[in-house]
XYZ file of C-alpha atoms in Angstrom:
133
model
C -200.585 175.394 4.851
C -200.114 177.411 7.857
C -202.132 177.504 11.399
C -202.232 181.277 11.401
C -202.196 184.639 9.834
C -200.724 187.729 10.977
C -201.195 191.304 9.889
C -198.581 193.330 11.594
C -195.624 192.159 13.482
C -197.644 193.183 17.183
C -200.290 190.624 16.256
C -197.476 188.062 15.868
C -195.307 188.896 18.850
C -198.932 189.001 20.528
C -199.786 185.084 19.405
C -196.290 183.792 20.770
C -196.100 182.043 24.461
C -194.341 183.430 27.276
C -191.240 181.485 26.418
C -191.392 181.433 22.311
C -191.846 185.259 23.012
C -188.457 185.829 25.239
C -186.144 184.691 23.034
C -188.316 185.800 19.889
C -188.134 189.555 21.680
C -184.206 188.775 22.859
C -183.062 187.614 19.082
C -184.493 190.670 17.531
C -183.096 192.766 19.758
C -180.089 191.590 18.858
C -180.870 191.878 14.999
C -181.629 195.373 14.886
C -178.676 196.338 17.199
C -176.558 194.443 14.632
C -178.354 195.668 11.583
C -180.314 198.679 12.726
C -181.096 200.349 8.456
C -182.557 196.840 8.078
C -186.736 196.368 7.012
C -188.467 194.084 9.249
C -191.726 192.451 7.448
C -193.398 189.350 7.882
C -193.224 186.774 5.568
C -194.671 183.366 5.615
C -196.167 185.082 9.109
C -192.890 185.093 10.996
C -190.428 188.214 10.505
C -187.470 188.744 7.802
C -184.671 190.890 8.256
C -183.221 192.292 4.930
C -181.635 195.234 3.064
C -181.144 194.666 0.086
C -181.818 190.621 0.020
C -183.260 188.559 2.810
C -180.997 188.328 5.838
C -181.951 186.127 8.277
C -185.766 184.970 9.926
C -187.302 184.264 13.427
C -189.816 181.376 13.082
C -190.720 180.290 16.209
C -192.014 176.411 16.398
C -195.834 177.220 17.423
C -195.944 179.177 13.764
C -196.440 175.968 12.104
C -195.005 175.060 8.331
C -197.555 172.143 7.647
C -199.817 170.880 9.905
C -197.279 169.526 12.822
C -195.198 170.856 15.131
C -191.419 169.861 13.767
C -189.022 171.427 16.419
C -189.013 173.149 20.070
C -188.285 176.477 20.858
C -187.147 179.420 18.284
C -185.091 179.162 14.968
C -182.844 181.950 13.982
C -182.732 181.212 10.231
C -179.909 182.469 7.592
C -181.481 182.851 4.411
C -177.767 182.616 2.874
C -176.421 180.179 5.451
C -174.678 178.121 3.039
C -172.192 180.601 2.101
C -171.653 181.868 6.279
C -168.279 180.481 7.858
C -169.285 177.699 10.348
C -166.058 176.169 11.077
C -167.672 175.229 14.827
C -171.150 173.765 13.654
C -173.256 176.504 15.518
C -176.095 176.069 12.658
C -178.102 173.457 11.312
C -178.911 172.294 7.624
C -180.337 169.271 7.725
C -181.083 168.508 4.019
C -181.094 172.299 3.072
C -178.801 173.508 0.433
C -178.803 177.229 1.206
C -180.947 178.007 4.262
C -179.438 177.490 7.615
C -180.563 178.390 11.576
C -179.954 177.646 14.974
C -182.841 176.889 17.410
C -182.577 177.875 20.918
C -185.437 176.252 23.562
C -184.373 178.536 26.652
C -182.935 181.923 26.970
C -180.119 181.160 28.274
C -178.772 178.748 25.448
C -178.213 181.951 23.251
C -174.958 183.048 23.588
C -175.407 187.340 22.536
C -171.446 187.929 20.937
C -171.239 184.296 19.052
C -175.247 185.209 17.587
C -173.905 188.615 16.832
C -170.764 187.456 14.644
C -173.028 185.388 12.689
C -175.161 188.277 12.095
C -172.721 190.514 10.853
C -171.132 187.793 8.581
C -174.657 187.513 7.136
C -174.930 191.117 6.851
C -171.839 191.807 5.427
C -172.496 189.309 2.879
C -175.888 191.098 1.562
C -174.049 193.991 1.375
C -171.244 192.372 -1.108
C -173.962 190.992 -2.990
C -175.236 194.207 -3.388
C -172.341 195.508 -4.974
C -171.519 192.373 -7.058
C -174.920 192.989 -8.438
């Protein structure tokens, strides 16, 4: 179902074009500066972020799901987006009922603080499911 298949995380960042690869290596960077006790670990050959559940993804677009290309650029992915406060629209759902991301095409389009507040919402809501549990 996929175009590829990556053993470590190196191999993927290594597979990634110059431009998929800056913001891939700029939203990370962000991620573990907001959530730095977090596991990295590839799944579905693009990396997860969790703790105790899965937090949020990178998937850039030339990591196929299927056998097309469906979007430009990079997709930061909320595995729990449905339950993040979005009261300005910043992610996309589409037809999804619980995953939601935000795809950036150039560097510049990510704004660092407004990535980062969604981040710790997401975090702070594995950590209450955690407890809950």
């Amino acid at each position: 179902m996929q175009n590829v298949s990556f053993g470590s995380v190196e191999e993927f960042l290594d597979y990634l074009p110059q431009d998929e690869l800056e913001i891939t290596l700029y939203l990370r960077k962000l991620i573990l500066e907001c959530f730095p006790n977090c596991t990295e670990k590839l799944s579905y050959n693009v990396p997860f972020y969790k703790r105790y559940s899965n937090v949020c993804f990178i998937w850039p677009a030339s990591v196929l799901w299927g056998k097309k290309k469906t979007y430009e650029g990079v997709r930061l992915g909320f595995t729990k987006g449905y339950l993040l406060q979005d009261e300005i629209g910043f992610l996309s759902k589409e037809n999804r009922k619980q995953v939601y991301w935000r795809d950036f095409k150039k560097l510049s389009e990510i704004d660092a603080d407004l990535v980062k507040s969604y981040l710790f919402e997401a975090i702070t809501i594995d950590e209450l499911s955690k407890k809950q549990n």
